[in-house]
Structure formats: C-alpha cells, structure tokens
Amino acid sequence: MASEYIEDLIDLLEEKNVPVVTRKKHSYVMYQGIESEYIYILKDGVAKISNILRDGREFNIAYVSEPDFVSLLEEKQPDGVISLFNVRIETDEATFYRIPRRDFWEWVRADIQLFRVVDDFYKRRLALNLEILQKMTINGKKGAVCACIYKFIDNFGIQKKEGILIDFPITNEDIAGFCGISTRTSVNRIIHDLKAEKVIDVIDNKIMVYNAQYLEDYIS
C-alpha cells in the first residue's frame, strides 16, 4: 500500500497544476531500457511494473493500484536517463501525473517534505524487493503463489460474507510472472490444489479467498 506521505505529494502536484495524461489498457508509459525525460505518478487506475529478464521472460514486480510513483527508479547513462522497468496499464484506462524529471528533482532539493516522500518510496521499494526475494527463494513454488495471492488482497481485496474477493481479473500467467515460475502449468496445478483445499476459488475470473490465514502463513 502507498504511504501516507503520498497524500502530501498529491496535494503538491495539484497545487502546481501538474499535467495529467491518460493511457489506454495494455499501453505503456515506460519501457525498460528506453530513455525518459518524465516521472510518472499514478492518479487513477491500475498499472503493472515488470522487468524483462535476460532469458526474455517477463518478471512481474507489483501492481500499483492507488496513487504512487511508477517510474522513480532509473539508471543514468551518458546520453540520458533510462527506465529500469516496464510500466503497463492494466485497467481500461489509467491517468498519471507527468512531471519533467529535471523539474521534479529541483522540487525535491528545495522541499524537505518532498524529500521525505522520495526517501519513503525508496524504503518501501527496498522492503518490496526483500519480500520478492523471500517469496522466490524460501517458500518454493506453492509458497510463492500463496504469498502472491495474499499480496493481491492489499491491492484489490473486498470483504464479502463468504470471504475476500480479489476484485481484479488476474490470470495464472500473471501469477507465474510474479512468482518467477517459467510456465503457467505449475501455477495451474497449485491453483487447482488450493481450490481442492477450499483455500480459494475462481469466480468469473476473479479469485475468492476463503482462508486468508493459510496464505499469510507463507509470508510470516
């Protein structure tokens, strides 16, 4: 989940009348390895951050489903600044604040509160990276899938009488990408087992979680 500091950032962006751009589903605002002169902050919608591995597979890092940075991490090259990740729109459309990179970092240098916003983002991203490492190396494939589904509750969970509905369509291929699993066949089998154990179900292409504690045990 985004930090409370983000509210301060959004207030600042509105105060400065930062332009807002809209992008359609499955379009990109950032491409890994491509130079960009802008920083993007999600306003509305859902975006997926991913990375292309050396073998060509896409590794999913996170869904951003509430206001937050999607493109602050970068790598400086002699001819400019390039993105380290792909950022793709996952809803019918999404809107972003788009700020010239040079302007943004001038604001940070002049505003201690904005500096804290940026510092908080990097701390949260470090925690996310450690979480991803744990998910991929400690718990095995089933544990990775369970931890991944539990994480989706933070992004999209809605409490229902019978359980928690992850109110966003997520394919087994997407889950495989989040867990570093090379094919969705393994995910299909794990999802089948979780359904048989009454931990989850899939209803209208959305995951219903009946036993969140079972999933959480793979994180704690």
Coordinates of N, CA and C in Angstrom, one line a residue:
M1 N 0.8 -1.2 0.0 CA 0.0 0.0 0.0 C 0.9 1.2 0.0
A2 N 0.4 2.3 -0.6 CA 1.1 3.5 -0.7 C 1.2 4.2 0.7
S3 N 2.2 5.0 0.9 CA 2.4 5.6 2.2 C 1.5 6.9 2.4
E4 N 1.4 7.2 3.6 CA 0.6 8.4 4.0 C 1.3 9.7 3.4
Y5 N 2.6 9.6 3.1 CA 3.3 10.7 2.5 C 2.8 11.0 1.1
I6 N 2.3 10.0 0.5 CA 1.8 10.2 -0.9 C 0.7 11.3 -1.0
E7 N -0.1 11.4 0.1 CA -1.1 12.4 0.1 C -0.5 13.8 0.0
D8 N 0.6 14.0 0.7 CA 1.3 15.3 0.6 C 1.8 15.6 -0.8
L9 N 2.3 14.5 -1.4 CA 2.8 14.6 -2.8 C 1.6 15.0 -3.7
I10 N 0.5 14.3 -3.6 CA -0.7 14.6 -4.5 C -1.1 16.1 -4.3
D11 N -1.2 16.5 -3.0 CA -1.5 17.9 -2.8 C -0.6 18.9 -3.5
L12 N 0.7 18.6 -3.5 CA 1.7 19.4 -4.1 C 1.5 19.4 -5.6
L13 N 1.2 18.2 -6.2 CA 1.0 18.2 -7.6 C -0.2 19.0 -8.1
E14 N -1.3 18.9 -7.3 CA -2.5 19.6 -7.6 C -2.2 21.1 -7.5
E15 N -1.4 21.5 -6.5 CA -1.1 22.9 -6.2 C -0.3 23.5 -7.4
K16 N 0.6 22.7 -7.9 CA 1.4 23.1 -9.0 C 0.8 22.9 -10.4
N17 N -0.5 22.4 -10.4 CA -1.2 22.2 -11.7 C -0.4 21.3 -12.6
V18 N 0.2 20.2 -12.1 CA 1.0 19.3 -12.9 C 0.0 18.6 -13.9
P19 N 0.4 18.5 -15.2 CA -0.4 17.9 -16.2 C -0.7 16.5 -15.9
V20 N -1.9 16.1 -16.3 CA -2.4 14.7 -16.2 C -2.5 14.1 -17.5
V21 N -2.0 12.9 -17.8 CA -2.1 12.2 -19.0 C -2.9 10.9 -18.8
T22 N -3.6 10.5 -19.9 CA -4.4 9.3 -19.8 C -3.9 8.3 -20.8
R23 N -3.8 7.0 -20.4 CA -3.3 6.0 -21.3 C -4.4 4.8 -21.2
K24 N -4.5 4.1 -22.4 CA -5.4 3.0 -22.5 C -4.8 1.7 -22.1
K25 N -5.7 0.7 -21.9 CA -5.3 -0.6 -21.4 C -4.2 -1.2 -22.3
H26 N -3.2 -1.8 -21.7 CA -2.1 -2.5 -22.3 C -1.2 -1.6 -23.1
S27 N -1.3 -0.3 -22.9 CA -0.3 0.6 -23.4 C 0.7 0.8 -22.3
Y28 N 1.8 1.4 -22.6 CA 2.9 1.6 -21.7 C 3.2 3.1 -21.5
V29 N 3.6 3.4 -20.3 CA 4.1 4.8 -20.0 C 5.6 4.8 -19.9
M30 N 6.2 3.6 -19.6 CA 7.7 3.4 -19.5 C 8.1 2.1 -20.2
Y31 N 9.2 2.1 -20.8 CA 9.8 0.9 -21.4 C 11.1 0.7 -20.8
Q32 N 11.4 -0.5 -20.3 CA 12.7 -0.8 -19.8 C 13.8 -0.5 -20.8
G33 N 14.8 0.2 -20.4 CA 16.0 0.5 -21.2 C 15.8 1.7 -22.2
I34 N 14.6 2.3 -22.1 CA 14.3 3.4 -23.0 C 14.4 4.7 -22.2
E35 N 15.1 5.7 -22.8 CA 15.2 7.0 -22.1 C 13.9 7.7 -21.9
S36 N 13.8 8.3 -20.8 CA 12.5 9.1 -20.5 C 12.9 10.3 -19.8
E37 N 12.3 11.4 -20.2 CA 12.5 12.7 -19.5 C 11.5 13.0 -18.5
Y38 N 10.6 12.1 -18.2 CA 9.5 12.3 -17.3 C 9.5 11.4 -16.1
I39 N 8.8 11.8 -15.0 CA 8.5 10.9 -13.9 C 7.0 10.8 -13.9
Y40 N 6.5 9.6 -13.7 CA 5.0 9.4 -13.7 C 4.6 9.0 -12.3
I41 N 3.4 9.5 -11.9 CA 2.8 9.1 -10.7 C 1.4 8.8 -11.0
L42 N 1.0 7.6 -10.6 CA -0.4 7.1 -10.9 C -1.4 8.0 -10.1
K43 N -2.4 8.3 -10.8 CA -3.5 9.1 -10.2 C -4.7 8.1 -10.0
D44 N -5.2 7.5 -11.1 CA -6.3 6.6 -11.1 C -6.0 5.4 -12.0
G45 N -6.6 4.3 -11.7 CA -6.4 3.1 -12.5 C -5.4 2.1 -11.8
V46 N -5.0 1.1 -12.6 CA -4.1 0.1 -12.2 C -2.9 0.0 -13.2
A47 N -1.7 0.0 -12.8 CA -0.5 -0.2 -13.6 C 0.3 -1.4 -13.1
K48 N 0.9 -2.1 -14.0 CA 1.8 -3.2 -13.6 C 3.2 -2.9 -13.9
I49 N 4.1 -3.0 -12.9 CA 5.5 -2.8 -13.1 C 6.2 -4.2 -13.3
S50 N 7.0 -4.3 -14.4 CA 7.6 -5.6 -14.7 C 9.0 -5.3 -15.2
N51 N 9.8 -6.4 -15.3 CA 11.1 -6.4 -15.7 C 11.4 -7.5 -16.7
I52 N 12.1 -7.3 -17.8 CA 12.4 -8.3 -18.7 C 13.7 -9.0 -18.3
L53 N 13.7 -10.3 -18.0 CA 14.9 -11.0 -17.6 C 15.8 -11.3 -18.8
R54 N 17.0 -11.7 -18.5 CA 18.0 -12.0 -19.6 C 17.5 -13.0 -20.5
D55 N 16.7 -14.0 -20.1 CA 16.2 -15.0 -20.9 C 15.0 -14.6 -21.7
G56 N 14.6 -13.4 -21.6 CA 13.5 -12.9 -22.3 C 12.1 -12.9 -21.6
R57 N 12.1 -13.7 -20.5 CA 10.8 -13.8 -19.8 C 10.5 -12.5 -19.0
E58 N 9.2 -12.2 -18.9 CA 8.8 -11.0 -18.1 C 8.6 -11.4 -16.7
F59 N 9.2 -10.7 -15.8 CA 9.0 -10.9 -14.3 C 8.2 -9.7 -13.8
N60 N 7.0 -10.1 -13.2 CA 6.2 -9.0 -12.7 C 6.6 -8.6 -11.3
I61 N 6.7 -7.4 -11.0 CA 7.1 -6.9 -9.7 C 6.0 -6.4 -8.8
A62 N 5.1 -5.7 -9.3 CA 4.0 -5.2 -8.5 C 2.9 -4.6 -9.3
Y63 N 1.7 -4.6 -8.8 CA 0.6 -3.8 -9.3 C 0.6 -2.5 -8.5
V64 N 0.4 -1.4 -9.1 CA 0.2 -0.1 -8.5 C -1.3 0.2 -8.7
S65 N -2.0 0.2 -7.6 CA -3.5 0.4 -7.7 C -4.0 1.6 -6.9
E66 N -3.1 2.4 -6.4 CA -3.5 3.7 -5.8 C -2.4 4.7 -6.0
P67 N -2.7 6.0 -5.8 CA -1.6 7.0 -6.1 C -0.3 6.6 -5.6
D68 N 0.7 6.6 -6.5 CA 2.1 6.3 -6.1 C 3.0 6.5 -7.3
F69 N 4.3 6.6 -7.1 CA 5.3 6.6 -8.2 C 5.2 5.3 -8.9
V70 N 5.4 5.4 -10.2 CA 5.6 4.2 -11.0 C 6.9 4.2 -11.8
S71 N 7.6 5.3 -11.8 CA 8.8 5.4 -12.6 C 10.0 6.2 -12.0
L72 N 10.1 6.2 -10.7 CA 11.1 6.9 -10.0 C 12.5 6.3 -10.1
L73 N 12.5 4.9 -10.1 CA 13.7 4.2 -10.2 C 14.3 4.3 -11.7
E74 N 15.6 4.6 -11.8 CA 16.1 4.9 -13.1 C 17.6 4.6 -13.1
E75 N 18.2 4.6 -14.2 CA 19.6 4.4 -14.4 C 20.2 5.5 -15.3
K76 N 21.2 6.1 -14.8 CA 21.8 7.2 -15.6 C 22.8 6.7 -16.6
Q77 N 22.7 7.1 -17.8 CA 23.6 6.8 -18.9 C 24.2 8.0 -19.5
P78 N 25.3 7.9 -20.2 CA 26.0 9.1 -20.7 C 25.0 10.0 -21.5
D79 N 24.1 9.4 -22.2 CA 23.2 10.2 -23.1 C 21.8 10.4 -22.5
G80 N 21.6 10.2 -21.2 CA 20.3 10.4 -20.6 C 20.0 9.5 -19.4
V81 N 18.7 9.4 -19.1 CA 18.3 8.6 -18.0 C 17.3 7.5 -18.6
I82 N 17.5 6.3 -18.3 CA 16.7 5.2 -18.8 C 15.9 4.5 -17.7
S83 N 14.7 4.0 -18.1 CA 13.9 3.3 -17.2 C 14.4 1.9 -16.9
L84 N 14.3 1.5 -15.7 CA 14.7 0.1 -15.3 C 13.6 -0.9 -15.4
F85 N 12.4 -0.4 -15.7 CA 11.2 -1.3 -15.7 C 10.2 -0.9 -16.8
N86 N 9.4 -1.8 -17.1 CA 8.2 -1.6 -18.0 C 7.0 -1.2 -17.0
V87 N 6.2 -0.2 -17.5 CA 5.0 0.1 -16.7 C 3.8 0.1 -17.7
R88 N 2.9 -0.9 -17.5 CA 1.8 -1.1 -18.4 C 0.5 -0.9 -17.7
I89 N -0.4 -0.3 -18.5 CA -1.8 -0.1 -17.9 C -2.6 -1.4 -17.9
E90 N -3.3 -1.7 -16.8 CA -4.0 -2.9 -16.7 C -5.5 -2.7 -16.6
T91 N -6.0 -1.5 -16.4 CA -7.4 -1.2 -16.5 C -7.7 -0.6 -17.8
D92 N -9.1 -0.4 -18.1 CA -9.5 0.2 -19.4 C -8.7 1.4 -19.7
E93 N -8.4 2.2 -18.7 CA -7.6 3.4 -18.8 C -7.0 3.7 -17.5
A94 N -5.9 4.5 -17.5 CA -5.3 5.0 -16.2 C -4.8 6.4 -16.5
T95 N -4.8 7.2 -15.4 CA -4.3 8.5 -15.5 C -3.1 8.7 -14.6
F96 N -2.2 9.5 -15.1 CA -0.9 9.8 -14.4 C -0.6 11.2 -14.4
Y97 N 0.0 11.7 -13.3 CA 0.7 13.0 -13.3 C 2.0 12.8 -14.0
R98 N 2.3 13.7 -14.9 CA 3.6 13.6 -15.7 C 4.4 14.8 -15.4
I99 N 5.6 14.6 -14.8 CA 6.4 15.7 -14.4 C 7.8 15.6 -15.1
P100 N 8.3 16.7 -15.7 CA 9.6 16.7 -16.3 C 10.6 16.3 -15.2
R101 N 11.5 15.4 -15.5 CA 12.4 14.8 -14.4 C 13.2 15.9 -13.8
R102 N 13.7 16.8 -14.6 CA 14.6 17.9 -14.1 C 13.8 18.8 -13.1
D103 N 12.6 19.1 -13.4 CA 11.8 19.9 -12.5 C 11.5 19.2 -11.2
F104 N 11.2 17.9 -11.3 CA 10.9 17.2 -10.1 C 12.1 17.2 -9.1
W105 N 13.3 16.9 -9.6 CA 14.4 16.8 -8.7 C 14.8 18.2 -8.2
E106 N 14.5 19.3 -8.9 CA 14.7 20.6 -8.3 C 13.7 20.8 -7.2
W107 N 12.5 20.4 -7.3 CA 11.5 20.5 -6.2 C 12.0 19.7 -5.0
V108 N 12.5 18.5 -5.2 CA 13.0 17.7 -4.1 C 14.1 18.4 -3.3
R109 N 15.0 19.0 -4.1 CA 16.1 19.7 -3.4 C 15.7 20.9 -2.6
A110 N 14.5 21.5 -3.0 CA 14.1 22.7 -2.3 C 13.0 22.5 -1.3
D111 N 12.5 21.2 -1.2 CA 11.4 21.0 -0.3 C 11.7 19.7 0.6
I112 N 11.9 19.9 1.9 CA 12.3 18.8 2.7 C 11.2 17.8 2.8
Q113 N 9.9 18.2 2.8 CA 8.8 17.3 2.9 C 8.8 16.4 1.6
L114 N 9.0 17.0 0.5 CA 9.1 16.2 -0.7 C 10.2 15.2 -0.7
F115 N 11.4 15.6 -0.1 CA 12.5 14.7 0.1 C 12.1 13.5 0.9
R116 N 11.3 13.7 1.9 CA 10.8 12.6 2.8 C 9.9 11.7 2.0
V117 N 9.1 12.3 1.1 CA 8.2 11.4 0.2 C 9.1 10.5 -0.6
V118 N 10.1 11.0 -1.2 CA 11.0 10.2 -2.1 C 11.8 9.2 -1.2
D119 N 12.3 9.6 -0.1 CA 13.0 8.7 0.8 C 12.1 7.5 1.2
D120 N 10.8 7.8 1.5 CA 9.9 6.8 1.9 C 9.6 5.8 0.8
F121 N 9.6 6.4 -0.4 CA 9.3 5.5 -1.6 C 10.5 4.5 -1.7
Y122 N 11.7 4.9 -1.6 CA 12.9 4.0 -1.8 C 12.9 3.0 -0.6
K123 N 12.5 3.4 0.6 CA 12.4 2.4 1.7 C 11.3 1.3 1.4
R124 N 10.2 1.8 0.9 CA 9.1 0.8 0.6 C 9.5 -0.1 -0.6
R125 N 10.2 0.4 -1.5 CA 10.7 -0.4 -2.7 C 11.7 -1.4 -2.2
L126 N 12.6 -1.0 -1.3 CA 13.6 -2.0 -0.7 C 12.9 -3.1 0.0
A127 N 11.9 -2.7 0.8 CA 11.1 -3.8 1.5 C 10.4 -4.7 0.5
L128 N 9.9 -4.1 -0.6 CA 9.2 -5.0 -1.6 C 10.2 -5.9 -2.2
N129 N 11.4 -5.4 -2.5 CA 12.4 -6.3 -3.1 C 12.8 -7.5 -2.2
L130 N 12.9 -7.2 -0.9 CA 13.2 -8.2 0.0 C 12.1 -9.2 0.1
E131 N 10.9 -8.7 0.0 CA 9.7 -9.6 0.1 C 9.7 -10.5 -1.2
I132 N 10.0 -10.0 -2.3 CA 10.1 -10.7 -3.6 C 11.1 -11.8 -3.5
L133 N 12.3 -11.5 -2.9 CA 13.4 -12.4 -2.7 C 13.0 -13.6 -1.8
Q134 N 12.3 -13.2 -0.7 CA 11.8 -14.3 0.2 C 10.8 -15.2 -0.5
K135 N 9.9 -14.6 -1.3 CA 8.8 -15.3 -1.9 C 9.4 -16.3 -2.9
M136 N 10.5 -15.9 -3.6 CA 11.0 -16.7 -4.7 C 12.0 -17.8 -4.2
T137 N 12.7 -17.5 -3.1 CA 13.8 -18.4 -2.7 C 13.5 -19.3 -1.4
I138 N 12.5 -18.9 -0.6 CA 12.4 -19.6 0.6 C 11.2 -20.6 0.6
N139 N 10.1 -20.2 0.0 CA 8.8 -21.0 0.2 C 8.5 -22.0 -0.9
G140 N 9.3 -22.1 -1.9 CA 9.0 -23.0 -3.0 C 7.9 -22.4 -3.9
K141 N 7.5 -23.1 -4.9 CA 6.5 -22.6 -5.9 C 5.2 -22.4 -5.2
K142 N 4.7 -23.4 -4.4 CA 3.4 -23.2 -3.8 C 3.4 -22.0 -2.9
G143 N 4.5 -21.9 -2.1 CA 4.6 -20.8 -1.1 C 4.6 -19.5 -1.9
A144 N 5.3 -19.4 -3.0 CA 5.4 -18.2 -3.8 C 4.0 -17.8 -4.3
V145 N 3.2 -18.8 -4.8 CA 1.9 -18.5 -5.3 C 1.0 -18.0 -4.1
C146 N 1.0 -18.7 -3.0 CA 0.2 -18.3 -1.9 C 0.5 -16.9 -1.4
A147 N 1.8 -16.6 -1.3 CA 2.2 -15.3 -0.9 C 1.8 -14.2 -1.9
C148 N 1.9 -14.6 -3.1 CA 1.5 -13.6 -4.2 C 0.0 -13.3 -4.1
I149 N -0.8 -14.4 -4.0 CA -2.3 -14.2 -3.9 C -2.6 -13.3 -2.6
Y150 N -1.9 -13.6 -1.5 CA -2.2 -12.8 -0.3 C -1.9 -11.4 -0.5
K151 N -0.8 -11.1 -1.3 CA -0.4 -9.7 -1.6 C -1.5 -9.0 -2.4
F152 N -2.2 -9.7 -3.3 CA -3.2 -9.1 -4.1 C -4.4 -8.6 -3.2
I153 N -4.6 -9.2 -2.0 CA -5.6 -8.7 -1.1 C -5.4 -7.3 -0.7
D154 N -4.1 -6.9 -0.5 CA -3.8 -5.5 -0.3 C -4.2 -4.6 -1.4
N155 N -4.0 -5.1 -2.6 CA -4.3 -4.2 -3.8 C -5.8 -4.2 -4.1
F156 N -6.4 -5.3 -4.1 CA -7.8 -5.4 -4.6 C -8.8 -6.1 -3.8
G157 N -8.5 -6.4 -2.5 CA -9.4 -7.2 -1.7 C -10.6 -6.5 -1.2
I158 N -11.7 -7.1 -1.4 CA -13.0 -6.6 -0.9 C -13.6 -7.7 0.0
Q159 N -14.0 -7.3 1.3 CA -14.5 -8.2 2.2 C -16.0 -8.6 1.8
K160 N -16.2 -9.9 1.6 CA -17.5 -10.4 1.3 C -18.0 -11.3 2.5
K161 N -19.2 -11.7 2.5 CA -19.8 -12.5 3.5 C -19.0 -13.9 3.6
E162 N -18.7 -14.4 2.4 CA -18.1 -15.7 2.3 C -16.6 -15.7 2.3
G163 N -16.0 -14.5 2.2 CA -14.5 -14.5 2.2 C -14.1 -13.1 1.6
I164 N -12.9 -13.1 1.1 CA -12.3 -11.8 0.5 C -12.2 -12.0 -1.0
L165 N -12.9 -11.1 -1.7 CA -12.8 -11.2 -3.2 C -11.7 -10.3 -3.7
I166 N -10.8 -10.9 -4.5 CA -9.8 -10.1 -5.1 C -10.4 -9.5 -6.4
D167 N -10.9 -8.3 -6.3 CA -11.8 -7.7 -7.3 C -11.0 -7.2 -8.5
F168 N -10.2 -8.0 -9.1 CA -9.5 -7.7 -10.3 C -9.1 -9.0 -11.0
P169 N -9.3 -9.0 -12.3 CA -9.0 -10.3 -13.1 C -7.5 -10.5 -13.2
I170 N -7.0 -11.6 -12.6 CA -5.6 -11.9 -12.6 C -5.4 -13.3 -13.2
T171 N -4.7 -13.4 -14.3 CA -4.5 -14.7 -14.9 C -3.4 -15.6 -14.2
N172 N -3.5 -16.9 -14.4 CA -2.4 -17.7 -13.9 C -1.1 -17.4 -14.5
E173 N -1.1 -16.9 -15.8 CA 0.1 -16.5 -16.4 C 0.7 -15.3 -15.7
D174 N -0.2 -14.3 -15.3 CA 0.3 -13.2 -14.5 C 0.9 -13.6 -13.2
I175 N 0.2 -14.6 -12.5 CA 0.8 -15.1 -11.2 C 2.1 -15.7 -11.4
A176 N 2.3 -16.5 -12.5 CA 3.6 -17.1 -12.8 C 4.6 -16.0 -12.9
G177 N 4.3 -14.9 -13.6 CA 5.2 -13.8 -13.8 C 5.6 -13.2 -12.5
F178 N 4.7 -13.1 -11.5 CA 5.0 -12.5 -10.2 C 5.9 -13.4 -9.4
C179 N 5.8 -14.7 -9.6 CA 6.5 -15.7 -8.8 C 7.8 -16.2 -9.4
G180 N 8.1 -15.8 -10.6 CA 9.3 -16.3 -11.2 C 9.2 -17.7 -11.7
I181 N 8.0 -18.2 -11.9 CA 7.8 -19.5 -12.4 C 7.7 -19.5 -13.9
S182 N 8.5 -20.4 -14.6 CA 8.7 -20.3 -16.0 C 7.5 -20.5 -16.8
T183 N 6.6 -21.4 -16.4 CA 5.4 -21.7 -17.1 C 4.2 -21.6 -16.2
R184 N 3.0 -21.4 -16.8 CA 1.8 -21.3 -16.0 C 1.2 -22.7 -15.6
T185 N 1.8 -23.7 -16.2 CA 1.3 -25.1 -15.9 C 1.5 -25.4 -14.4
S186 N 2.6 -25.0 -13.8 CA 2.8 -25.2 -12.4 C 1.8 -24.4 -11.6
V187 N 1.5 -23.2 -12.0 CA 0.5 -22.3 -11.3 C -0.9 -23.0 -11.4
N188 N -1.2 -23.5 -12.6 CA -2.5 -24.1 -12.8 C -2.7 -25.2 -11.8
R189 N -1.6 -26.0 -11.6 CA -1.7 -27.2 -10.6 C -1.9 -26.7 -9.2
I190 N -1.1 -25.6 -8.9 CA -1.2 -25.1 -7.5 C -2.5 -24.5 -7.2
I191 N -3.1 -23.8 -8.2 CA -4.4 -23.2 -8.0 C -5.4 -24.3 -7.9
H192 N -5.3 -25.3 -8.6 CA -6.2 -26.5 -8.5 C -6.2 -27.1 -7.1
D193 N -5.0 -27.2 -6.6 CA -4.8 -27.8 -5.2 C -5.4 -26.8 -4.2
L194 N -5.2 -25.5 -4.3 CA -5.8 -24.6 -3.4 C -7.3 -24.6 -3.4
K195 N -7.8 -24.8 -4.6 CA -9.3 -24.9 -4.7 C -9.8 -26.1 -4.0
A196 N -9.1 -27.2 -4.2 CA -9.5 -28.5 -3.6 C -9.4 -28.4 -2.1
E197 N -8.5 -27.6 -1.6 CA -8.3 -27.5 -0.1 C -9.3 -26.4 0.4
K198 N -10.1 -25.8 -0.4 CA -11.1 -24.8 0.0 C -10.4 -23.6 0.5
V199 N -9.2 -23.3 0.0 CA -8.5 -22.1 0.4 C -9.0 -20.9 -0.5
I200 N -9.1 -21.2 -1.8 CA -9.6 -20.2 -2.7 C -10.6 -20.8 -3.7
D201 N -11.2 -19.9 -4.5 CA -11.9 -20.4 -5.6 C -11.8 -19.3 -6.7
V202 N -12.1 -19.6 -7.9 CA -12.0 -18.6 -9.0 C -13.4 -18.4 -9.5
I203 N -14.0 -17.2 -9.4 CA -15.3 -16.9 -9.8 C -15.3 -15.8 -10.8
D204 N -15.8 -16.0 -12.0 CA -15.8 -15.0 -13.0 C -14.4 -14.4 -13.2
N205 N -13.4 -15.3 -13.3 CA -12.0 -14.9 -13.5 C -11.4 -14.0 -12.4
K206 N -12.1 -14.0 -11.2 CA -11.6 -13.3 -10.0 C -11.4 -14.3 -8.9
I207 N -10.4 -14.1 -8.1 CA -10.0 -15.0 -7.0 C -10.8 -14.7 -5.7
M208 N -11.5 -15.7 -5.2 CA -12.2 -15.5 -3.9 C -11.4 -16.3 -2.9
V209 N -10.9 -15.6 -1.8 CA -10.1 -16.2 -0.8 C -11.0 -16.6 0.4
Y210 N -11.0 -17.8 0.7 CA -11.8 -18.3 1.8 C -11.0 -18.4 3.1
N211 N -9.7 -18.7 2.9 CA -8.8 -18.9 4.1 C -7.6 -18.0 3.9
A212 N -7.7 -16.8 4.3 CA -6.5 -15.9 4.1 C -5.4 -16.2 5.1
Q213 N -5.7 -16.8 6.2 CA -4.6 -17.2 7.1 C -3.7 -18.3 6.5
Y214 N -4.3 -19.2 5.8 CA -3.5 -20.2 5.1 C -2.4 -19.5 4.2
L215 N -2.9 -18.5 3.4 CA -2.0 -17.8 2.5 C -0.9 -17.0 3.3
E216 N -1.4 -16.4 4.4 CA -0.5 -15.5 5.1 C 0.6 -16.3 5.8
D217 N 0.4 -17.5 6.1 CA 1.4 -18.3 6.8 C 2.6 -18.5 5.9
Y218 N 2.5 -18.3 4.6 CA 3.6 -18.4 3.7 C 4.5 -17.2 3.7
I219 N 3.9 -16.1 4.3 CA 4.7 -14.8 4.4 C 5.4 -14.7 5.8
S220 N 4.6 -15.0 6.9 CA 5.1 -14.9 8.2 C 5.8 -16.2 8.6

